[in-house]
Short mmCIF file of the C-alpha atoms (twelve columns), coordinates in Angstrom:
data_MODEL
# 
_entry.id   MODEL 
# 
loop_
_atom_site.group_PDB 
_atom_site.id 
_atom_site.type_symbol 
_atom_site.label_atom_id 
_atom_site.label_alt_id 
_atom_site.label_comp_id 
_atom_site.label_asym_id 
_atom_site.label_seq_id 
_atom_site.Cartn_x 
_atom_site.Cartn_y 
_atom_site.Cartn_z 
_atom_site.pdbx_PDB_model_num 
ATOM 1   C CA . UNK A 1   -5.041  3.049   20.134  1 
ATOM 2   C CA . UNK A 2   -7.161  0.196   19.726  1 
ATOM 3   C CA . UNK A 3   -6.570  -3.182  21.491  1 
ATOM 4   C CA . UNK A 4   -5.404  -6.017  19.448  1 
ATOM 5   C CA . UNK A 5   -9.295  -7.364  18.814  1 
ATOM 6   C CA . UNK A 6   -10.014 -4.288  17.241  1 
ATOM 7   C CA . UNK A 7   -7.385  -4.041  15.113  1 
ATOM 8   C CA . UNK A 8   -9.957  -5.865  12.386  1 
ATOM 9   C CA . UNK A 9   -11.841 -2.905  12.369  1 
ATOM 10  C CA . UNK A 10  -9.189  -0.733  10.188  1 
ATOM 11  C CA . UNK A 11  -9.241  -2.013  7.661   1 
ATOM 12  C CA . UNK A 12  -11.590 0.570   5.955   1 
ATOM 13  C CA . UNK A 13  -9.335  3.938   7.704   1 
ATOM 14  C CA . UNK A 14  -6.224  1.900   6.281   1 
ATOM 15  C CA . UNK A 15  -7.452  2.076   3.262   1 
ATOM 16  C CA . UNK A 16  -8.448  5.507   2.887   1 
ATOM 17  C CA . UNK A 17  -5.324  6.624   5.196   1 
ATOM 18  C CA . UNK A 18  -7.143  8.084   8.184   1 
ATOM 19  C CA . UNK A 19  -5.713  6.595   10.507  1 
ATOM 20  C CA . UNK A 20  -2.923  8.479   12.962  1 
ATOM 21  C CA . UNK A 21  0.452   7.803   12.514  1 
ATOM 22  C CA . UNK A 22  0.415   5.836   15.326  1 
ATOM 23  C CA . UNK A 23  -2.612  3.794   14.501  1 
ATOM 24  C CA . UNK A 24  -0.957  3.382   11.013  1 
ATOM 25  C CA . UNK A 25  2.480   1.744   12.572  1 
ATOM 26  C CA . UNK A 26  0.556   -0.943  14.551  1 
ATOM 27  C CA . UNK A 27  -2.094  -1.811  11.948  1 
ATOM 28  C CA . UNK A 28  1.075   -2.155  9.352   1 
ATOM 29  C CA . UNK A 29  2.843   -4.863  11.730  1 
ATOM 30  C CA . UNK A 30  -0.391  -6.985  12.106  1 
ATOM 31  C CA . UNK A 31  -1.076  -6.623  8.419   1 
ATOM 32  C CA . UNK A 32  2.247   -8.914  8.029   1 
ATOM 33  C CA . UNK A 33  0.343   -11.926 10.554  1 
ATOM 34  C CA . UNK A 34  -3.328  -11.724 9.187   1 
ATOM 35  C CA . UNK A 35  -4.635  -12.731 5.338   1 
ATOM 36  C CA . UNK A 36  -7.991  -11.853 6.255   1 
ATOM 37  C CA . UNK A 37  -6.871  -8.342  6.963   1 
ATOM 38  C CA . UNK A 38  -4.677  -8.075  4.024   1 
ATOM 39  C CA . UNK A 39  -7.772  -9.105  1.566   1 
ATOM 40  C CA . UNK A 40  -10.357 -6.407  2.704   1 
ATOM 41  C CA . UNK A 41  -7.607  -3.777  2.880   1 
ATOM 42  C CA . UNK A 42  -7.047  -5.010  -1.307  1 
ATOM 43  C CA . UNK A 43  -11.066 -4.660  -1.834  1 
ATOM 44  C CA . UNK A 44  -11.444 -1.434  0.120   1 
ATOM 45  C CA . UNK A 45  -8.248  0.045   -2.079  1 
ATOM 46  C CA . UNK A 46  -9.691  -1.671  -5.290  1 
ATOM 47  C CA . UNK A 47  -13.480 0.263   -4.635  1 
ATOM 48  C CA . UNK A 48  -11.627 3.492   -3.484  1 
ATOM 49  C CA . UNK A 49  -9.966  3.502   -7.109  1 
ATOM 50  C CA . UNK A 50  -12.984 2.421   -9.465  1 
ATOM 51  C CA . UNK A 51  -14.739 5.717   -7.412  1 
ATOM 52  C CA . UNK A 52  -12.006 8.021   -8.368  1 
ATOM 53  C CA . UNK A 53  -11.916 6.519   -12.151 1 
ATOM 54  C CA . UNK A 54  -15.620 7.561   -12.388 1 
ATOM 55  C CA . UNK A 55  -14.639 10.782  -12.030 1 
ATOM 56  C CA . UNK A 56  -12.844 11.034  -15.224 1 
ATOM 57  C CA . UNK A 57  -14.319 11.714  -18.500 1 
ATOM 58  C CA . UNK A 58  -12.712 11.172  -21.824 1 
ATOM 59  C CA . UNK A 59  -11.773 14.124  -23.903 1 
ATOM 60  C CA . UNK A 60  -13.575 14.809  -27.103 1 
ATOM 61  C CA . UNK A 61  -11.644 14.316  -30.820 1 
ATOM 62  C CA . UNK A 62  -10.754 18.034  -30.898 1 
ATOM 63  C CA . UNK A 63  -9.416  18.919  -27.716 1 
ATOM 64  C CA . UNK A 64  -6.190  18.206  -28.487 1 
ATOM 65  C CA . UNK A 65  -5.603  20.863  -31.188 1 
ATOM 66  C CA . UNK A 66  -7.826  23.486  -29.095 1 
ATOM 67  C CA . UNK A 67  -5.455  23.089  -26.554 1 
ATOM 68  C CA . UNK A 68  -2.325  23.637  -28.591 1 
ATOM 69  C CA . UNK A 69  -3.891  26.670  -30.393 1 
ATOM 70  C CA . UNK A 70  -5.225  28.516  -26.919 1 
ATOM 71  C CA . UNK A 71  -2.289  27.204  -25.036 1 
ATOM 72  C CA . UNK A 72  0.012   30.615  -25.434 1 
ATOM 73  C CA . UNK A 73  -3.258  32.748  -24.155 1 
ATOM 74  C CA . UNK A 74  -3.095  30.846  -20.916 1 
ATOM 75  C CA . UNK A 75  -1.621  31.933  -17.688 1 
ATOM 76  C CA . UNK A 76  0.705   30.067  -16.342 1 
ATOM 77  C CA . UNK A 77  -0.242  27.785  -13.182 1 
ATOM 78  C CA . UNK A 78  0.994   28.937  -9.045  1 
ATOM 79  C CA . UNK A 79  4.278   26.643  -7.607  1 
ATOM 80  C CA . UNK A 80  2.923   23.861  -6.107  1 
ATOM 81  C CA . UNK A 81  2.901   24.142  -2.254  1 
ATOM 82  C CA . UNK A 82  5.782   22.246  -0.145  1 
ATOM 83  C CA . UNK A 83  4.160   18.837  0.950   1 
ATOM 84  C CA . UNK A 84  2.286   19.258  4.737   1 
ATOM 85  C CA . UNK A 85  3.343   15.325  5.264   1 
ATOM 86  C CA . UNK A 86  -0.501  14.949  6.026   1 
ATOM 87  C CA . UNK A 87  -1.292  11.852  3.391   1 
ATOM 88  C CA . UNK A 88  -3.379  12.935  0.863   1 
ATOM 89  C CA . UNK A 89  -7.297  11.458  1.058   1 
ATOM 90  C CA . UNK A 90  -9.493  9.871   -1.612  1 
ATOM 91  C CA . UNK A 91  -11.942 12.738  -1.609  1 
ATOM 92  C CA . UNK A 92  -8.889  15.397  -1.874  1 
ATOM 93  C CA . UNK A 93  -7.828  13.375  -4.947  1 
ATOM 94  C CA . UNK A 94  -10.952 13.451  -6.693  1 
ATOM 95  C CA . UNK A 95  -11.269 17.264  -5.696  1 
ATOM 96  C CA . UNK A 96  -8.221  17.711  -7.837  1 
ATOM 97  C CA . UNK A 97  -9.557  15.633  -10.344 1 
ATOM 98  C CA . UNK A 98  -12.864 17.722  -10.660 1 
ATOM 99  C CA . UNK A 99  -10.650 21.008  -10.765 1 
ATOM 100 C CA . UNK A 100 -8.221  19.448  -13.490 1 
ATOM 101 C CA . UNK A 101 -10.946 18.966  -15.430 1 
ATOM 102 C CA . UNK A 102 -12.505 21.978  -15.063 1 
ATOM 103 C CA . UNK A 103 -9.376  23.702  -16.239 1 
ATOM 104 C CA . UNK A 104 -8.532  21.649  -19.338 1 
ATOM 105 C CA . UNK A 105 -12.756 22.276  -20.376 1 
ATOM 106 C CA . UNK A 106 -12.265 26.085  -19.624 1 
ATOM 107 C CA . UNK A 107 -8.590  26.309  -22.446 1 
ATOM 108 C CA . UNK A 108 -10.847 24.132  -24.917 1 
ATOM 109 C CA . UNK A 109 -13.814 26.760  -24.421 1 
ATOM 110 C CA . UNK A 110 -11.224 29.366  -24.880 1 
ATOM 111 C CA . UNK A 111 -10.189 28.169  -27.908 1 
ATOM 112 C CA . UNK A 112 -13.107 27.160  -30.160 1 
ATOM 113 C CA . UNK A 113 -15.699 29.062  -31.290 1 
ATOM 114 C CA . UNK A 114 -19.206 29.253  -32.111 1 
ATOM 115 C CA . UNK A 115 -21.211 25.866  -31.370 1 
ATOM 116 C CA . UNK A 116 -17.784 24.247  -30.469 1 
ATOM 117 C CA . UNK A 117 -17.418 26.652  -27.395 1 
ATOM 118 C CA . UNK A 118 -20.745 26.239  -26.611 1 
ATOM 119 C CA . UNK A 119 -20.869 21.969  -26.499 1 
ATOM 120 C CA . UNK A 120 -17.214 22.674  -24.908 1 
ATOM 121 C CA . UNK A 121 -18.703 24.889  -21.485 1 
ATOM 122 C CA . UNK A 122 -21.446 21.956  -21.813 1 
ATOM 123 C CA . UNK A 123 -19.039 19.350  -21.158 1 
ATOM 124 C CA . UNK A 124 -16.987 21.334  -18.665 1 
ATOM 125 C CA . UNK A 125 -20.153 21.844  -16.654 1 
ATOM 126 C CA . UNK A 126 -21.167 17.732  -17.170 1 
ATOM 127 C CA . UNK A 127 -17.371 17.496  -16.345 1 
ATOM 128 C CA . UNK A 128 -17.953 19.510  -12.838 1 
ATOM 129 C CA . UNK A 129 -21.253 17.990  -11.585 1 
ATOM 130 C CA . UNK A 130 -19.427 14.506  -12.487 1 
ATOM 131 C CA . UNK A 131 -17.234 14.927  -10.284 1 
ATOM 132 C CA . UNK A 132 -19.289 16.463  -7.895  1 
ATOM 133 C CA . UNK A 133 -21.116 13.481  -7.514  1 
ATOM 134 C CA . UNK A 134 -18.720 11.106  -7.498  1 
ATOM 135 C CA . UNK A 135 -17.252 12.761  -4.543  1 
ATOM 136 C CA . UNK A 136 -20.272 13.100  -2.533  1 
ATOM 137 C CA . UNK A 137 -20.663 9.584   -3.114  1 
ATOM 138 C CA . UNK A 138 -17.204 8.535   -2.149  1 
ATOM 139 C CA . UNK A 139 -17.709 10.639  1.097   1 
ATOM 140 C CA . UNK A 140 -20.509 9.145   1.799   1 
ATOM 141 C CA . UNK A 141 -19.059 5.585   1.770   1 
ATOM 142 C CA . UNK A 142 -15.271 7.162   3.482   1 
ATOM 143 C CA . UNK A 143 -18.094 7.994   6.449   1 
ATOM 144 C CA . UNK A 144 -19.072 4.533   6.560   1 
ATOM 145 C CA . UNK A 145 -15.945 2.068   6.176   1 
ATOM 146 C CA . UNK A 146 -13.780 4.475   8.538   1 
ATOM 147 C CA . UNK A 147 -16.388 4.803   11.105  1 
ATOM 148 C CA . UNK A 148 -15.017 3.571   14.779  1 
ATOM 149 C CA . UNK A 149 -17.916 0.685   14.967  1 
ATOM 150 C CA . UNK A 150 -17.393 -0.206  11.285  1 
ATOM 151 C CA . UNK A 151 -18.245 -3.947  11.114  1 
ATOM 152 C CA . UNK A 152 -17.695 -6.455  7.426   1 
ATOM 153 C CA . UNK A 153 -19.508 -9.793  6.916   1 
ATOM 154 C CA . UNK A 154 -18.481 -11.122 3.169   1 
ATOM 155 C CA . UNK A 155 -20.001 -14.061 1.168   1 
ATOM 156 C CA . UNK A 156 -20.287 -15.074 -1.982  1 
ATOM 157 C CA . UNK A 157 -23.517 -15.339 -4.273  1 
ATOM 158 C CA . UNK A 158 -25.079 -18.161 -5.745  1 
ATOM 159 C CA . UNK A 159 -22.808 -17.349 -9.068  1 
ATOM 160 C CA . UNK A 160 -19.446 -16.979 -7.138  1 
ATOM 161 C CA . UNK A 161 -19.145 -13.686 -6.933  1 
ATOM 162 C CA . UNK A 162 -17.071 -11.985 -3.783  1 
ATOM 163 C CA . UNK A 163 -19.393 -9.494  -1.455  1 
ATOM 164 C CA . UNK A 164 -18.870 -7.749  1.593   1 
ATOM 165 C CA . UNK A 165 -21.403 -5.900  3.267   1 
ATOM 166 C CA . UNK A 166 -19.673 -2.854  5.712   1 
ATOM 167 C CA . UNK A 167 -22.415 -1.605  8.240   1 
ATOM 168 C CA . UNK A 168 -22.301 1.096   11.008  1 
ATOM 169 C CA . UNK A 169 -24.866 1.538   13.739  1 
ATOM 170 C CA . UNK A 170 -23.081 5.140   14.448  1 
ATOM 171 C CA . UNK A 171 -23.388 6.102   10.627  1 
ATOM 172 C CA . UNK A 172 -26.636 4.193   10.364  1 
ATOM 173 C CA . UNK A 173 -25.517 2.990   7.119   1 
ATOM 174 C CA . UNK A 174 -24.010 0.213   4.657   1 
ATOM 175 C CA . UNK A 175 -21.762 -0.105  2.059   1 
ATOM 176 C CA . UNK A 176 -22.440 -3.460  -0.106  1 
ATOM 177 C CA . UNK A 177 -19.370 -4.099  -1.947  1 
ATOM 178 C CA . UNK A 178 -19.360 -6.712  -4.892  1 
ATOM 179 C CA . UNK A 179 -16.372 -8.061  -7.080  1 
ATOM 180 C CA . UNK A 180 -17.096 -10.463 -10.041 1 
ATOM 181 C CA . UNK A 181 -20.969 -9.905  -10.492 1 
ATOM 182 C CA . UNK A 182 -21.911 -11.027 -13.896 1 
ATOM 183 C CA . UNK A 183 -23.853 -9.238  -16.468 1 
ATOM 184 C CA . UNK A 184 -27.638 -9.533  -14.883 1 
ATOM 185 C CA . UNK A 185 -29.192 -9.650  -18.369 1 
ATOM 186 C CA . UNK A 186 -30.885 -7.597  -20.842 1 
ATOM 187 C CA . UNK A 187 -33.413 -5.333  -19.133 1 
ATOM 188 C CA . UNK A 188 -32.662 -7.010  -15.703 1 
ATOM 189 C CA . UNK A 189 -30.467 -4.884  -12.926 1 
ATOM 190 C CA . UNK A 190 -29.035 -6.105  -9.432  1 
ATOM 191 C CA . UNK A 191 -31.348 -5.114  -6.796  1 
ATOM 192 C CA . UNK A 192 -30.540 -4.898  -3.302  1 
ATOM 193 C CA . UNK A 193 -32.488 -5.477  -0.017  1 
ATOM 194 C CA . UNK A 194 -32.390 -5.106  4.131   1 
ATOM 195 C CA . UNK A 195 -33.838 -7.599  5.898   1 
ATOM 196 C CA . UNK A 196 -36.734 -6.258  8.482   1 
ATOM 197 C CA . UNK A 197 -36.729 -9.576  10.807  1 
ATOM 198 C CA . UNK A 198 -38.710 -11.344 7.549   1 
ATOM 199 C CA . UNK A 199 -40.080 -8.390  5.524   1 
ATOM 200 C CA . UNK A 200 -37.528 -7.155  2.104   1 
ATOM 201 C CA . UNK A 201 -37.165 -3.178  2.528   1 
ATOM 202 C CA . UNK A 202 -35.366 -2.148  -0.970  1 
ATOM 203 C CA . UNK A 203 -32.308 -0.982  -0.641  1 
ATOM 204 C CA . UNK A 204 -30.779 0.355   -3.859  1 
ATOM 205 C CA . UNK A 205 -29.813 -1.200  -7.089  1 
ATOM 206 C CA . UNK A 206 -26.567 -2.539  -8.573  1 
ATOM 207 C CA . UNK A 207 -24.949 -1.516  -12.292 1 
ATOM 208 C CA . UNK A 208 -21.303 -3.030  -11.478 1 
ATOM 209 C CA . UNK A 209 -18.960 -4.396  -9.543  1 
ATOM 210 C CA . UNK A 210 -17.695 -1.769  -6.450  1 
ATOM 211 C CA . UNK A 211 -19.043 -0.356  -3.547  1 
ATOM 212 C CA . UNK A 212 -22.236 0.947   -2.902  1 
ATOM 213 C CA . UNK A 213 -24.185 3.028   -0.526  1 
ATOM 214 C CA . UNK A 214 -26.903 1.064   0.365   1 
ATOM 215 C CA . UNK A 215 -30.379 3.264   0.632   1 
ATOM 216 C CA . UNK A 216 -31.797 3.996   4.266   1 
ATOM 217 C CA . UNK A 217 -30.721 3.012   7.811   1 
ATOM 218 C CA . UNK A 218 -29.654 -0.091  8.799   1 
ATOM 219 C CA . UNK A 219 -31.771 0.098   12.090  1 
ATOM 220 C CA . UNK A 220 -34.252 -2.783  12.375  1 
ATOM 221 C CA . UNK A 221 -32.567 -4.586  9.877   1 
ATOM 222 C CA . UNK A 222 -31.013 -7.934  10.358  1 
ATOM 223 C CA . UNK A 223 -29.463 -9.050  7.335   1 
ATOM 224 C CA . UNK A 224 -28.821 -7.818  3.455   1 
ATOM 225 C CA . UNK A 225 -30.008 -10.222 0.895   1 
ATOM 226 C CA . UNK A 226 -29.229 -9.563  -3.267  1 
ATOM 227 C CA . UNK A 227 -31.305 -10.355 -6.427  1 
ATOM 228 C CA . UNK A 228 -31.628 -9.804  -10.044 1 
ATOM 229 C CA . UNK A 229 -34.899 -7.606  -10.806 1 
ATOM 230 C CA . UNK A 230 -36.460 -6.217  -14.133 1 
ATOM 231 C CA . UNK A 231 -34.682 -2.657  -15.222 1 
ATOM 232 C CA . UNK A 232 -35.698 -0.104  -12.676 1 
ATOM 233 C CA . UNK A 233 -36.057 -2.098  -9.082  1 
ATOM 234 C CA . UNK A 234 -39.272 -3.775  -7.722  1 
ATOM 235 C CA . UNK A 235 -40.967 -3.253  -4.584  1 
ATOM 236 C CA . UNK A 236 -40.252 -6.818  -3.423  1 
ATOM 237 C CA . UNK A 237 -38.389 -9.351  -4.451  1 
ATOM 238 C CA . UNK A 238 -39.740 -11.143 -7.463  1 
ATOM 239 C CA . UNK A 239 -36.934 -13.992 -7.568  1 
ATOM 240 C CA . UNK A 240 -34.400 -16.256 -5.194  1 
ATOM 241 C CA . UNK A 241 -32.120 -14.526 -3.743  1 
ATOM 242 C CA . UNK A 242 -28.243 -14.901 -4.952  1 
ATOM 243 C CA . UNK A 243 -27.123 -13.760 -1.649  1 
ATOM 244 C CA . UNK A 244 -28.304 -13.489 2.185   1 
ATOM 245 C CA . UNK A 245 -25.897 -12.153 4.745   1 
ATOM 246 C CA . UNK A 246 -26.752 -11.453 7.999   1 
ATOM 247 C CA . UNK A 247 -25.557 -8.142  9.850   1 
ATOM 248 C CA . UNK A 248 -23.466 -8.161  13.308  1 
ATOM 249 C CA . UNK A 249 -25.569 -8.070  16.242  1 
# 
């Protein structure tokens, strides 16, 4: 268990319930005495959910009526298994999301023929990699916001927007997470950077608001700036930043 000055530091497990029962009972009761807790636990949730969303993929016009006509051909599911009591995680959610989908593509595929099966197994397998990716990436940034040392400095950019910037010297790695970033522009993208004691390494770029993994370690660096940048990154920074944070010591 961690002392009461590290209680801070769970906010990231809390959210994406790994911590142990008993961590989970303490961190609960000091939720109820500290705001700044209770706001990264929202934003951690709030990312956690916009990762699983991307995961889903809207069904084309005729799926509806392939399903009803294949439906009888189907075998029917297994029982579900008695709940383990083990709280479920984000990635085992959007496991069962990729396997859903898989399932509902495979009874359209089933059902249709000709160029209608084949565009169907196409969007199963787009369907599959999807999700695939999405949970790669969400494991990726579960590695970072539950790791032991995990340590969150927020700001706000020049146009208001909310950031916070996760970073792990175990994992190497940070998570930049944004909330309220405007549209950057026609043919412009968010772009953003580590901080190599003056020098700009790139660091990844920015379509929307959630969290992102930011590209390579954080070693060396001492702070995470943001800009806007044509489509497609640039190898420095070619205007002011909207956002310098620096990274714990």
């Amino acid at each position: 268990m961690k002392h009461d000055g590290e209680l801070h530091t769970l906010t990231g497990a809390y959210a994406l319930h790994a911590l142990t029962p008993a961590e989970h009972e303490v961190f609960t009761t000091h939720l109820a005495d500290c705001p700044s807790c209770r706001q990264e636990v929202a934003e951690f949730s709030a990312t956690a959910a916009r990762l699983a969303g991307a995961a889903t993929l809207s069904p084309p016009p005729r799926m509806k009526d392939a399903v009803l006509y294949g439906i009888e051909s189907v075998r029917q599911l297994p029982p579900l298994l008695p709940a383990t009591g083990r709280p479920m995680t984000f990635t085992a959610i959007l496991r069962r999301k990729a396997i859903t989908l898989a399932i509902a593509a495979s009874i359209v595929g089933a059902a249709v023929l000709g160029g209608v099966t084949v565009r169907q197994n196409r969007l199963a397998e787009d369907a599959r990699q999807q999700a695939q990716a999405t949970e790669r990436r969400l494991q990726d940034v579960t590695a970072v916001v539950a790791a032991a040392d995990a340590r969150t400095v927020r700001g706000r950019t020049t146009t208001g927007a909310a950031t916070s910037v996760v970073s792990s010297k175990l994992q190497n790695r940070a998570v930049f997470i944004g909330s309220g970033l405007p549209d950057p522009g026609a043919g412009r993208t968010y772009q953003l950077w580590f901080e190599d004691h003056g020098t700009m390494r790139p660091a990844g770029l920015l379509t929307q608001d959630g969290a992102t993994l930011m590209q390579g370690g954080i070693q060396g660096a001492s702070g995470v700036g943001l800009t806007v940048e044509p489509a497609g990154g640039s190898a420095r920074p070619t205007s002011r930043p909207l956002l310098l944070l620096n990274l714990p010591a």
